[in-house]
Short mmCIF file of N, CA and C and ligand atoms in Angstrom, two decimals:
data_model
loop_
_atom_site.label_atom_id
_atom_site.label_comp_id
_atom_site.label_asym_id
_atom_site.label_seq_id
_atom_site.Cartn_x
_atom_site.Cartn_y
_atom_site.Cartn_z
N UNK Q 707 -186.64 73.32 -8.62
CA UNK Q 707 -187.62 74.29 -9.12
C UNK Q 707 -188.66 73.57 -10.00
N UNK Q 708 -189.91 73.70 -9.63
CA UNK Q 708 -190.96 72.94 -10.34
C UNK Q 708 -191.87 73.83 -11.18
N UNK Q 709 -192.00 75.06 -10.76
CA UNK Q 709 -192.98 75.93 -11.40
C UNK Q 709 -192.59 76.30 -12.82
N UNK Q 710 -193.58 76.44 -13.67
CA UNK Q 710 -193.31 76.92 -15.03
C UNK Q 710 -192.83 78.37 -14.98
N UNK Q 711 -192.20 78.78 -16.06
CA UNK Q 711 -191.69 80.15 -16.14
C UNK Q 711 -192.37 80.86 -17.30
N UNK Q 712 -192.96 82.00 -17.00
CA UNK Q 712 -193.69 82.77 -18.00
C UNK Q 712 -192.97 84.08 -18.26
N UNK Q 713 -192.61 84.30 -19.51
CA UNK Q 713 -191.91 85.53 -19.86
C UNK Q 713 -192.90 86.55 -20.41
N UNK Q 714 -192.86 87.74 -19.81
CA UNK Q 714 -193.72 88.82 -20.26
C UNK Q 714 -192.83 90.03 -20.57
N UNK Q 715 -193.39 91.00 -21.29
CA UNK Q 715 -192.62 92.20 -21.62
C UNK Q 715 -192.96 92.65 -23.02
N UNK Q 716 -192.47 93.84 -23.39
CA UNK Q 716 -192.85 94.42 -24.67
C UNK Q 716 -192.23 93.71 -25.88
N UNK Q 717 -192.75 94.03 -27.04
CA UNK Q 717 -192.17 93.54 -28.30
C UNK Q 717 -190.69 93.91 -28.31
N UNK Q 718 -189.87 92.98 -28.75
CA UNK Q 718 -188.44 93.29 -28.86
C UNK Q 718 -187.70 93.25 -27.53
N UNK Q 719 -188.28 92.62 -26.52
CA UNK Q 719 -187.53 92.51 -25.25
C UNK Q 719 -186.78 91.19 -25.20
N UNK Q 720 -187.02 90.31 -26.18
CA UNK Q 720 -186.25 89.07 -26.26
C UNK Q 720 -186.92 87.87 -25.61
N UNK Q 721 -188.24 87.95 -25.43
CA UNK Q 721 -188.95 86.87 -24.73
C UNK Q 721 -188.75 85.51 -25.41
N UNK Q 722 -188.89 85.49 -26.74
CA UNK Q 722 -188.80 84.21 -27.44
C UNK Q 722 -187.37 83.68 -27.43
N UNK Q 723 -186.41 84.54 -27.71
CA UNK Q 723 -185.01 84.09 -27.78
C UNK Q 723 -184.52 83.63 -26.41
N UNK Q 724 -184.81 84.43 -25.38
CA UNK Q 724 -184.37 84.07 -24.03
C UNK Q 724 -185.13 82.83 -23.55
N UNK Q 725 -186.42 82.79 -23.85
CA UNK Q 725 -187.24 81.65 -23.43
C UNK Q 725 -186.74 80.34 -24.02
N UNK Q 726 -186.42 80.38 -25.29
CA UNK Q 726 -185.95 79.16 -25.97
C UNK Q 726 -184.64 78.70 -25.33
N UNK Q 727 -183.75 79.65 -25.09
CA UNK Q 727 -182.44 79.32 -24.51
C UNK Q 727 -182.59 78.77 -23.09
N UNK Q 728 -183.44 79.42 -22.32
CA UNK Q 728 -183.65 79.00 -20.93
C UNK Q 728 -184.23 77.58 -20.88
N UNK Q 729 -185.22 77.33 -21.75
CA UNK Q 729 -185.87 76.02 -21.76
C UNK Q 729 -184.83 74.93 -22.07
N UNK Q 730 -183.95 75.23 -23.00
CA UNK Q 730 -182.91 74.26 -23.37
C UNK Q 730 -182.02 73.95 -22.16
N UNK Q 731 -181.65 75.03 -21.46
CA UNK Q 731 -180.78 74.84 -20.29
C UNK Q 731 -181.46 74.04 -19.18
N UNK Q 732 -182.76 74.26 -19.02
CA UNK Q 732 -183.47 73.57 -17.95
C UNK Q 732 -183.92 72.17 -18.38
N UNK Q 733 -183.90 71.92 -19.70
CA UNK Q 733 -184.43 70.66 -20.22
C UNK Q 733 -185.95 70.63 -20.18
N UNK Q 734 -186.55 71.81 -20.25
CA UNK Q 734 -188.00 71.92 -20.23
C UNK Q 734 -188.51 72.23 -21.64
N UNK Q 735 -189.82 72.07 -21.83
CA UNK Q 735 -190.38 72.38 -23.14
C UNK Q 735 -190.62 73.89 -23.27
N UNK Q 736 -190.39 74.40 -24.47
CA UNK Q 736 -190.60 75.83 -24.72
C UNK Q 736 -191.84 76.04 -25.58
N UNK Q 737 -192.64 77.03 -25.20
CA UNK Q 737 -193.79 77.43 -26.02
C UNK Q 737 -193.78 78.93 -26.23
N UNK Q 738 -194.31 79.32 -27.38
CA UNK Q 738 -194.44 80.74 -27.72
C UNK Q 738 -195.90 80.93 -28.11
N UNK Q 739 -196.63 81.74 -27.34
CA UNK Q 739 -198.08 81.80 -27.58
C UNK Q 739 -198.42 82.28 -29.00
N UNK Q 740 -197.65 83.24 -29.53
CA UNK Q 740 -197.91 83.70 -30.90
C UNK Q 740 -197.76 82.55 -31.90
N UNK Q 741 -196.69 81.77 -31.72
CA UNK Q 741 -196.42 80.67 -32.66
C UNK Q 741 -197.54 79.63 -32.59
N UNK Q 742 -198.06 79.39 -31.39
CA UNK Q 742 -199.12 78.38 -31.27
C UNK Q 742 -200.41 78.87 -31.93
N UNK Q 743 -200.69 80.16 -31.76
CA UNK Q 743 -201.89 80.72 -32.41
C UNK Q 743 -201.74 80.58 -33.93
N UNK Q 744 -200.56 80.85 -34.43
CA UNK Q 744 -200.34 80.75 -35.89
C UNK Q 744 -200.46 79.30 -36.36
N UNK Q 745 -199.93 78.38 -35.57
CA UNK Q 745 -200.02 76.96 -35.92
C UNK Q 745 -201.47 76.51 -35.97
N UNK Q 746 -202.22 76.92 -34.94
CA UNK Q 746 -203.61 76.45 -34.85
C UNK Q 746 -204.49 77.03 -35.94
N UNK Q 747 -204.27 78.29 -36.27
CA UNK Q 747 -205.14 78.94 -37.25
C UNK Q 747 -204.64 78.73 -38.67
N UNK Q 748 -203.35 78.46 -38.82
CA UNK Q 748 -202.77 78.30 -40.15
C UNK Q 748 -202.52 79.62 -40.85
N UNK Q 749 -202.69 80.72 -40.13
CA UNK Q 749 -202.40 82.04 -40.72
C UNK Q 749 -201.51 82.83 -39.75
N UNK Q 750 -200.96 83.95 -40.22
CA UNK Q 750 -200.09 84.70 -39.30
C UNK Q 750 -200.88 85.71 -38.46
N UNK Q 751 -200.20 86.23 -37.43
CA UNK Q 751 -200.85 87.14 -36.47
C UNK Q 751 -201.41 88.37 -37.19
N UNK Q 752 -200.66 88.86 -38.17
CA UNK Q 752 -201.11 90.05 -38.90
C UNK Q 752 -202.45 89.79 -39.58
N UNK Q 753 -202.62 88.60 -40.12
CA UNK Q 753 -203.86 88.25 -40.80
C UNK Q 753 -205.01 88.18 -39.80
N UNK Q 754 -204.75 87.65 -38.61
CA UNK Q 754 -205.80 87.57 -37.58
C UNK Q 754 -206.24 88.98 -37.16
N UNK Q 755 -205.26 89.86 -36.97
CA UNK Q 755 -205.60 91.26 -36.63
C UNK Q 755 -206.46 91.88 -37.73
N UNK Q 756 -206.11 91.58 -38.96
CA UNK Q 756 -206.83 92.17 -40.10
C UNK Q 756 -208.28 91.68 -40.15
N UNK Q 757 -208.46 90.37 -39.94
CA UNK Q 757 -209.80 89.78 -40.08
C UNK Q 757 -210.65 89.92 -38.83
N UNK Q 758 -210.02 89.82 -37.65
CA UNK Q 758 -210.80 89.76 -36.40
C UNK Q 758 -210.55 90.93 -35.47
N UNK Q 759 -209.62 91.78 -35.87
CA UNK Q 759 -209.27 92.92 -35.03
C UNK Q 759 -208.44 92.47 -33.83
N UNK Q 760 -207.99 93.45 -33.04
CA UNK Q 760 -207.18 93.10 -31.87
C UNK Q 760 -208.01 92.27 -30.88
N UNK Q 761 -209.29 92.59 -30.76
CA UNK Q 761 -210.13 91.86 -29.79
C UNK Q 761 -210.19 90.38 -30.12
N UNK Q 762 -210.30 90.05 -31.40
CA UNK Q 762 -210.34 88.65 -31.83
C UNK Q 762 -209.03 87.95 -31.49
N UNK Q 763 -207.93 88.65 -31.76
CA UNK Q 763 -206.62 88.08 -31.45
C UNK Q 763 -206.48 87.84 -29.95
N UNK Q 764 -206.90 88.82 -29.14
CA UNK Q 764 -206.78 88.68 -27.67
C UNK Q 764 -207.58 87.49 -27.16
N UNK Q 765 -208.73 87.22 -27.75
CA UNK Q 765 -209.53 86.06 -27.32
C UNK Q 765 -208.76 84.77 -27.57
N UNK Q 766 -208.16 84.69 -28.74
CA UNK Q 766 -207.37 83.49 -29.08
C UNK Q 766 -206.17 83.36 -28.15
N UNK Q 767 -205.54 84.50 -27.89
CA UNK Q 767 -204.35 84.51 -27.03
C UNK Q 767 -204.71 84.07 -25.60
N UNK Q 768 -205.82 84.58 -25.10
CA UNK Q 768 -206.27 84.23 -23.75
C UNK Q 768 -206.52 82.72 -23.64
N UNK Q 769 -207.15 82.18 -24.68
CA UNK Q 769 -207.45 80.75 -24.71
C UNK Q 769 -206.16 79.91 -24.67
N UNK Q 770 -205.22 80.26 -25.55
CA UNK Q 770 -203.97 79.50 -25.66
C UNK Q 770 -203.16 79.61 -24.35
N UNK Q 771 -203.04 80.82 -23.82
CA UNK Q 771 -202.26 80.99 -22.59
C UNK Q 771 -202.94 80.29 -21.42
N UNK Q 772 -204.26 80.33 -21.39
CA UNK Q 772 -205.01 79.62 -20.35
C UNK Q 772 -204.66 78.14 -20.35
N UNK Q 773 -204.59 77.54 -21.52
CA UNK Q 773 -204.26 76.11 -21.62
C UNK Q 773 -202.81 75.85 -21.20
N UNK Q 774 -201.90 76.67 -21.72
CA UNK Q 774 -200.47 76.44 -21.46
C UNK Q 774 -200.11 76.67 -20.00
N UNK Q 775 -200.80 77.60 -19.36
CA UNK Q 775 -200.47 77.93 -17.97
C UNK Q 775 -200.74 76.75 -17.04
N UNK Q 776 -201.52 75.80 -17.50
CA UNK Q 776 -201.80 74.61 -16.68
C UNK Q 776 -200.70 73.57 -16.76
N UNK Q 777 -199.81 73.69 -17.74
CA UNK Q 777 -198.75 72.69 -17.89
C UNK Q 777 -197.64 72.92 -16.88
N UNK Q 778 -196.98 71.84 -16.51
CA UNK Q 778 -195.91 71.94 -15.51
C UNK Q 778 -194.55 71.99 -16.20
N UNK Q 779 -193.64 72.70 -15.60
CA UNK Q 779 -192.26 72.77 -16.08
C UNK Q 779 -192.15 73.09 -17.57
N UNK Q 780 -192.74 74.19 -17.92
CA UNK Q 780 -192.54 74.71 -19.28
C UNK Q 780 -192.01 76.13 -19.17
N UNK Q 781 -191.42 76.60 -20.27
CA UNK Q 781 -191.09 78.02 -20.40
C UNK Q 781 -192.01 78.56 -21.48
N UNK Q 782 -192.72 79.62 -21.16
CA UNK Q 782 -193.68 80.20 -22.10
C UNK Q 782 -193.34 81.66 -22.39
N UNK Q 783 -193.16 81.98 -23.67
CA UNK Q 783 -193.00 83.38 -24.08
C UNK Q 783 -194.38 83.87 -24.52
N UNK Q 784 -194.86 84.93 -23.90
CA UNK Q 784 -196.19 85.46 -24.23
C UNK Q 784 -196.04 86.65 -25.18
N UNK Q 785 -197.12 87.01 -25.87
CA UNK Q 785 -197.11 88.21 -26.70
C UNK Q 785 -197.11 89.44 -25.80
N UNK Q 786 -196.58 90.54 -26.32
CA UNK Q 786 -196.42 91.76 -25.51
C UNK Q 786 -197.69 92.31 -24.89
N UNK Q 787 -198.84 92.00 -25.50
CA UNK Q 787 -200.09 92.58 -25.00
C UNK Q 787 -200.94 91.58 -24.23
N UNK Q 788 -200.42 90.39 -24.01
CA UNK Q 788 -201.22 89.35 -23.35
C UNK Q 788 -201.73 89.80 -21.98
N UNK Q 789 -200.89 90.59 -21.29
CA UNK Q 789 -201.22 91.01 -19.92
C UNK Q 789 -202.36 92.04 -19.86
N UNK Q 790 -202.84 92.48 -21.02
CA UNK Q 790 -203.96 93.43 -21.03
C UNK Q 790 -205.24 92.78 -20.52
N UNK Q 791 -205.32 91.47 -20.65
CA UNK Q 791 -206.53 90.74 -20.26
C UNK Q 791 -206.40 90.33 -18.79
N UNK Q 792 -207.37 90.76 -17.97
CA UNK Q 792 -207.31 90.48 -16.52
C UNK Q 792 -207.13 89.00 -16.23
N UNK Q 793 -207.92 88.19 -16.92
CA UNK Q 793 -207.91 86.75 -16.69
C UNK Q 793 -206.52 86.15 -17.00
N UNK Q 794 -205.91 86.65 -18.06
CA UNK Q 794 -204.57 86.16 -18.43
C UNK Q 794 -203.56 86.53 -17.35
N UNK Q 795 -203.64 87.75 -16.84
CA UNK Q 795 -202.73 88.16 -15.75
C UNK Q 795 -202.91 87.25 -14.53
N UNK Q 796 -204.16 86.99 -14.21
CA UNK Q 796 -204.44 86.14 -13.04
C UNK Q 796 -203.84 84.76 -13.24
N UNK Q 797 -204.07 84.20 -14.41
CA UNK Q 797 -203.56 82.86 -14.73
C UNK Q 797 -202.05 82.81 -14.59
N UNK Q 798 -201.39 83.73 -15.27
CA UNK Q 798 -199.93 83.73 -15.27
C UNK Q 798 -199.40 83.92 -13.86
N UNK Q 799 -200.00 84.88 -13.17
CA UNK Q 799 -199.52 85.22 -11.83
C UNK Q 799 -199.70 84.09 -10.83
N UNK Q 800 -200.68 83.24 -11.05
CA UNK Q 800 -200.96 82.21 -10.04
C UNK Q 800 -200.39 80.85 -10.39
N UNK Q 801 -199.92 80.67 -11.63
CA UNK Q 801 -199.50 79.32 -12.03
C UNK Q 801 -198.00 79.13 -12.20
N UNK Q 802 -197.23 80.19 -12.07
CA UNK Q 802 -195.79 80.01 -12.29
C UNK Q 802 -195.00 81.23 -11.89
N UNK Q 803 -193.73 81.20 -12.24
CA UNK Q 803 -192.86 82.34 -11.98
C UNK Q 803 -192.91 83.27 -13.19
N UNK Q 804 -193.26 84.52 -12.93
CA UNK Q 804 -193.42 85.47 -14.03
C UNK Q 804 -192.19 86.37 -14.11
N UNK Q 805 -191.60 86.42 -15.30
CA UNK Q 805 -190.39 87.20 -15.52
C UNK Q 805 -190.68 88.33 -16.51
N UNK Q 806 -190.45 89.55 -16.04
CA UNK Q 806 -190.67 90.72 -16.89
C UNK Q 806 -189.34 91.11 -17.53
N UNK Q 807 -189.23 90.92 -18.85
CA UNK Q 807 -188.04 91.36 -19.57
C UNK Q 807 -188.26 92.80 -20.01
N UNK Q 808 -187.45 93.69 -19.46
CA UNK Q 808 -187.61 95.11 -19.76
C UNK Q 808 -186.69 95.52 -20.90
N UNK Q 809 -187.16 96.49 -21.70
CA UNK Q 809 -186.32 97.02 -22.78
C UNK Q 809 -186.75 98.46 -23.04
N UNK Q 810 -185.78 99.33 -23.27
CA UNK Q 810 -186.11 100.72 -23.58
C UNK Q 810 -186.77 100.76 -24.96
N UNK Q 811 -187.42 101.88 -25.25
CA UNK Q 811 -188.06 102.02 -26.57
C UNK Q 811 -187.00 102.00 -27.67
N UNK Q 812 -185.84 102.61 -27.43
CA UNK Q 812 -184.75 102.57 -28.42
C UNK Q 812 -184.37 101.14 -28.75
N UNK Q 813 -184.22 100.36 -27.70
CA UNK Q 813 -183.85 98.96 -27.89
C UNK Q 813 -184.96 98.20 -28.63
N UNK Q 814 -186.18 98.45 -28.25
CA UNK Q 814 -187.30 97.79 -28.93
C UNK Q 814 -187.33 98.14 -30.41
N UNK Q 815 -187.06 99.41 -30.70
CA UNK Q 815 -187.06 99.85 -32.10
C UNK Q 815 -186.01 99.09 -32.90
N UNK Q 816 -184.83 98.95 -32.30
CA UNK Q 816 -183.76 98.24 -33.00
C UNK Q 816 -184.12 96.76 -33.20
N UNK Q 817 -184.66 96.16 -32.16
CA UNK Q 817 -184.91 94.72 -32.24
C UNK Q 817 -186.13 94.37 -33.08
N UNK Q 818 -187.01 95.31 -33.34
CA UNK Q 818 -188.21 94.99 -34.14
C UNK Q 818 -188.09 95.50 -35.57
N UNK Q 819 -186.90 95.97 -35.93
CA UNK Q 819 -186.71 96.53 -37.28
C UNK Q 819 -186.87 95.46 -38.36
N UNK Q 820 -186.35 94.30 -38.08
CA UNK Q 820 -186.45 93.21 -39.05
C UNK Q 820 -187.30 92.09 -38.46
N UNK Q 821 -187.49 91.08 -39.25
CA UNK Q 821 -188.16 89.89 -38.72
C UNK Q 821 -189.67 89.99 -38.80
N UNK Q 822 -190.33 89.34 -37.86
CA UNK Q 822 -191.78 89.14 -38.00
C UNK Q 822 -192.55 90.46 -38.02
N UNK Q 823 -193.64 90.41 -38.73
CA UNK Q 823 -194.46 91.60 -38.88
C UNK Q 823 -195.30 91.81 -37.62
N UNK Q 824 -195.32 93.03 -37.10
CA UNK Q 824 -196.11 93.30 -35.91
C UNK Q 824 -197.20 94.31 -36.26
N UNK Q 825 -198.45 93.82 -36.30
CA UNK Q 825 -199.54 94.68 -36.78
C UNK Q 825 -199.68 95.99 -36.00
N UNK Q 826 -199.39 95.98 -34.70
CA UNK Q 826 -199.58 97.20 -33.92
C UNK Q 826 -198.57 98.29 -34.30
N UNK Q 827 -197.49 97.90 -34.97
CA UNK Q 827 -196.47 98.89 -35.33
C UNK Q 827 -196.65 99.43 -36.74
N UNK Q 828 -197.69 98.97 -37.39
CA UNK Q 828 -197.91 99.39 -38.78
C UNK Q 828 -198.71 100.69 -38.83
N UNK Q 829 -198.39 101.51 -39.81
CA UNK Q 829 -199.24 102.67 -40.08
C UNK Q 829 -199.16 103.77 -39.05
N UNK Q 830 -198.00 103.97 -38.45
CA UNK Q 830 -197.85 105.08 -37.51
C UNK Q 830 -196.39 105.26 -37.16
N UNK Q 831 -196.13 106.24 -36.32
CA UNK Q 831 -194.77 106.47 -35.86
C UNK Q 831 -194.42 105.38 -34.84
N UNK Q 832 -193.47 104.55 -35.18
CA UNK Q 832 -193.19 103.37 -34.34
C UNK Q 832 -192.76 103.76 -32.93
N UNK Q 833 -191.94 104.81 -32.84
CA UNK Q 833 -191.48 105.24 -31.52
C UNK Q 833 -192.66 105.68 -30.65
N UNK Q 834 -193.52 106.50 -31.26
CA UNK Q 834 -194.69 107.00 -30.50
C UNK Q 834 -195.59 105.85 -30.05
N UNK Q 835 -195.78 104.90 -30.96
CA UNK Q 835 -196.64 103.76 -30.63
C UNK Q 835 -196.04 102.97 -29.46
N UNK Q 836 -194.75 102.69 -29.55
CA UNK Q 836 -194.11 101.90 -28.48
C UNK Q 836 -194.12 102.65 -27.15
N UNK Q 837 -193.93 103.98 -27.21
CA UNK Q 837 -193.95 104.78 -25.97
C UNK Q 837 -195.33 104.73 -25.32
N UNK Q 838 -196.34 104.85 -26.16
CA UNK Q 838 -197.71 104.82 -25.66
C UNK Q 838 -198.02 103.45 -25.06
N UNK Q 839 -197.62 102.39 -25.76
CA UNK Q 839 -197.91 101.03 -25.28
C UNK Q 839 -197.25 100.77 -23.93
N UNK Q 840 -195.99 101.17 -23.79
CA UNK Q 840 -195.28 100.82 -22.54
C UNK Q 840 -195.84 101.63 -21.36
N UNK Q 841 -196.34 102.83 -21.65
CA UNK Q 841 -196.95 103.64 -20.59
C UNK Q 841 -198.15 102.90 -19.98
N UNK Q 842 -198.96 102.36 -20.86
CA UNK Q 842 -200.16 101.65 -20.39
C UNK Q 842 -199.80 100.29 -19.78
N UNK Q 843 -198.82 99.62 -20.40
CA UNK Q 843 -198.58 98.22 -20.03
C UNK Q 843 -197.58 98.01 -18.91
N UNK Q 844 -196.65 98.95 -18.73
CA UNK Q 844 -195.62 98.73 -17.70
C UNK Q 844 -196.22 98.41 -16.32
N UNK Q 845 -197.24 99.15 -15.87
CA UNK Q 845 -197.82 98.81 -14.55
C UNK Q 845 -198.43 97.41 -14.53
N UNK Q 846 -198.94 96.97 -15.67
CA UNK Q 846 -199.56 95.64 -15.72
C UNK Q 846 -198.49 94.55 -15.69
N UNK Q 847 -197.38 94.78 -16.38
CA UNK Q 847 -196.26 93.83 -16.31
C UNK Q 847 -195.79 93.73 -14.86
N UNK Q 848 -195.60 94.91 -14.23
CA UNK Q 848 -195.08 94.92 -12.85
C UNK Q 848 -196.02 94.26 -11.86
N UNK Q 849 -197.31 94.42 -12.14
CA UNK Q 849 -198.33 93.87 -11.23
C UNK Q 849 -198.13 92.37 -10.98
N UNK Q 850 -197.70 91.64 -12.01
CA UNK Q 850 -197.61 90.18 -11.82
C UNK Q 850 -196.17 89.65 -11.84
N UNK Q 851 -195.19 90.54 -12.04
CA UNK Q 851 -193.81 90.05 -12.19
C UNK Q 851 -193.20 89.60 -10.86
N UNK Q 852 -192.57 88.42 -10.87
CA UNK Q 852 -191.79 87.97 -9.72
C UNK Q 852 -190.35 88.42 -9.88
N UNK Q 853 -189.90 88.52 -11.12
CA UNK Q 853 -188.52 88.91 -11.42
C UNK Q 853 -188.54 89.95 -12.53
N UNK Q 854 -187.79 91.04 -12.35
CA UNK Q 854 -187.65 92.06 -13.39
C UNK Q 854 -186.21 92.00 -13.91
N UNK Q 855 -186.07 91.99 -15.22
CA UNK Q 855 -184.73 91.85 -15.78
C UNK Q 855 -184.53 92.86 -16.91
N UNK Q 856 -183.47 93.64 -16.80
CA UNK Q 856 -183.16 94.65 -17.83
C UNK Q 856 -182.42 93.97 -18.98
N UNK Q 857 -182.85 94.20 -20.21
CA UNK Q 857 -182.21 93.51 -21.35
C UNK Q 857 -181.44 94.44 -22.27
N UNK Q 858 -181.49 95.74 -22.02
CA UNK Q 858 -180.88 96.71 -22.94
C UNK Q 858 -179.40 96.44 -23.18
N UNK Q 859 -179.05 96.36 -24.45
CA UNK Q 859 -177.65 96.21 -24.85
C UNK Q 859 -177.04 94.89 -24.42
N UNK Q 860 -177.85 93.93 -24.04
CA UNK Q 860 -177.31 92.67 -23.55
C UNK Q 860 -177.68 91.52 -24.51
N UNK Q 861 -176.81 90.54 -24.56
CA UNK Q 861 -177.05 89.39 -25.45
C UNK Q 861 -178.03 88.42 -24.80
N UNK Q 862 -178.57 87.55 -25.64
CA UNK Q 862 -179.48 86.50 -25.16
C UNK Q 862 -178.75 85.65 -24.12
N UNK Q 863 -177.49 85.36 -24.39
CA UNK Q 863 -176.70 84.53 -23.46
C UNK Q 863 -176.58 85.21 -22.09
N UNK Q 864 -176.28 86.51 -22.10
CA UNK Q 864 -176.10 87.23 -20.83
C UNK Q 864 -177.42 87.31 -20.05
N UNK Q 865 -178.49 87.62 -20.75
CA UNK Q 865 -179.78 87.74 -20.07
C UNK Q 865 -180.20 86.38 -19.50
N UNK Q 866 -180.01 85.34 -20.30
CA UNK Q 866 -180.41 84.00 -19.83
C UNK Q 866 -179.58 83.58 -18.61
N UNK Q 867 -178.29 83.90 -18.64
CA UNK Q 867 -177.42 83.53 -17.51
C UNK Q 867 -177.90 84.24 -16.24
N UNK Q 868 -178.19 85.53 -16.35
CA UNK Q 868 -178.65 86.24 -15.15
C UNK Q 868 -179.99 85.68 -14.68
N UNK Q 869 -180.84 85.38 -15.64
CA UNK Q 869 -182.15 84.85 -15.27
C UNK Q 869 -182.01 83.53 -14.52
N UNK Q 870 -181.11 82.68 -14.97
CA UNK Q 870 -180.89 81.40 -14.28
C UNK Q 870 -180.46 81.65 -12.84
N UNK Q 871 -179.55 82.60 -12.66
CA UNK Q 871 -179.09 82.92 -11.29
C UNK Q 871 -180.25 83.41 -10.43
N UNK Q 872 -181.03 84.32 -11.01
CA UNK Q 872 -182.14 84.90 -10.24
C UNK Q 872 -183.17 83.83 -9.87
N UNK Q 873 -183.41 82.91 -10.80
CA UNK Q 873 -184.38 81.84 -10.53
C UNK Q 873 -183.86 80.93 -9.42
N UNK Q 874 -182.55 80.65 -9.46
CA UNK Q 874 -181.96 79.79 -8.43
C UNK Q 874 -182.04 80.47 -7.07
N UNK Q 875 -181.72 81.78 -7.05
CA UNK Q 875 -181.82 82.54 -5.80
C UNK Q 875 -183.24 82.47 -5.24
N UNK Q 876 -184.18 82.65 -6.16
CA UNK Q 876 -185.58 82.66 -5.72
C UNK Q 876 -186.00 81.31 -5.16
N UNK Q 877 -185.55 80.26 -5.83
CA UNK Q 877 -185.91 78.91 -5.39
C UNK Q 877 -185.30 78.59 -4.04
N UNK Q 878 -184.08 79.14 -3.79
CA UNK Q 878 -183.40 78.85 -2.54
C UNK Q 878 -183.75 79.81 -1.42
N UNK Q 879 -184.44 80.89 -1.77
CA UNK Q 879 -184.73 81.93 -0.79
C UNK Q 879 -185.83 81.53 0.17
N UNK Q 880 -186.15 82.43 1.10
CA UNK Q 880 -187.19 82.10 2.07
C UNK Q 880 -188.55 81.95 1.40
N UNK Q 881 -189.33 81.04 1.92
CA UNK Q 881 -190.63 80.76 1.30
C UNK Q 881 -191.57 81.94 1.50
C1 S3P A 512 -198.28 92.28 -29.56
C2 S3P A 512 -197.05 91.66 -29.52
C3 S3P A 512 -196.69 90.56 -30.42
C4 S3P A 512 -197.94 89.82 -30.92
C5 S3P A 512 -198.93 90.79 -31.49
C6 S3P A 512 -199.37 91.86 -30.48
C7 S3P A 512 -198.55 93.39 -28.60
O1 S3P A 512 -195.85 89.63 -29.74
O2 S3P A 512 -198.55 89.10 -29.87
O3 S3P A 512 -198.35 91.39 -32.62
O4 S3P A 512 -199.72 93.69 -28.38
O5 S3P A 512 -197.56 93.94 -28.05
P1 S3P A 512 -194.31 89.94 -29.36
O6 S3P A 512 -194.30 90.66 -28.05
O7 S3P A 512 -193.70 88.58 -29.24
O8 S3P A 512 -193.73 90.74 -30.46
#
């Protein structure tokens, strides 16, 4: 298997955790587009949203993903809204294997309770926000996904193991 693997899906679907684990197993390099944006700017995502709005953040995200999508044999975890940009969808869809990690809103709520700050979840009913986001984004995730994987109630180890099997099946399947 030569193609890079791009993980897409909503906040709290486990893209970063599964991506890191998968990369380790494959011996490939792991990247997280949010982390790279933070490294490059020296500030956190919440600060970028505050200063430049979502549109400013999306421009940075598109740039970073555009660069990373050209690399070979990497695992990339993208931000939940990266697929909103047509160009980003095209890039991801044409340069590697795209894996959609699915998670119910309940699961997303549990997994986003602690940890990094997510600007889109601030200042509103988190459940309503997540429901609205997945309604708009689910068709876009599906549009480019080669593999769909349910993550609800499952550990990073279990999801990664299934993903490895599915990737192997895909690599061995008919062209
Ligand atoms: C976002 C998801 C976040 C981050 C930003 C916007 C989104 O990434 O890119 O807060 O639009 O869903 P995660 O999916 O890694 O939480």
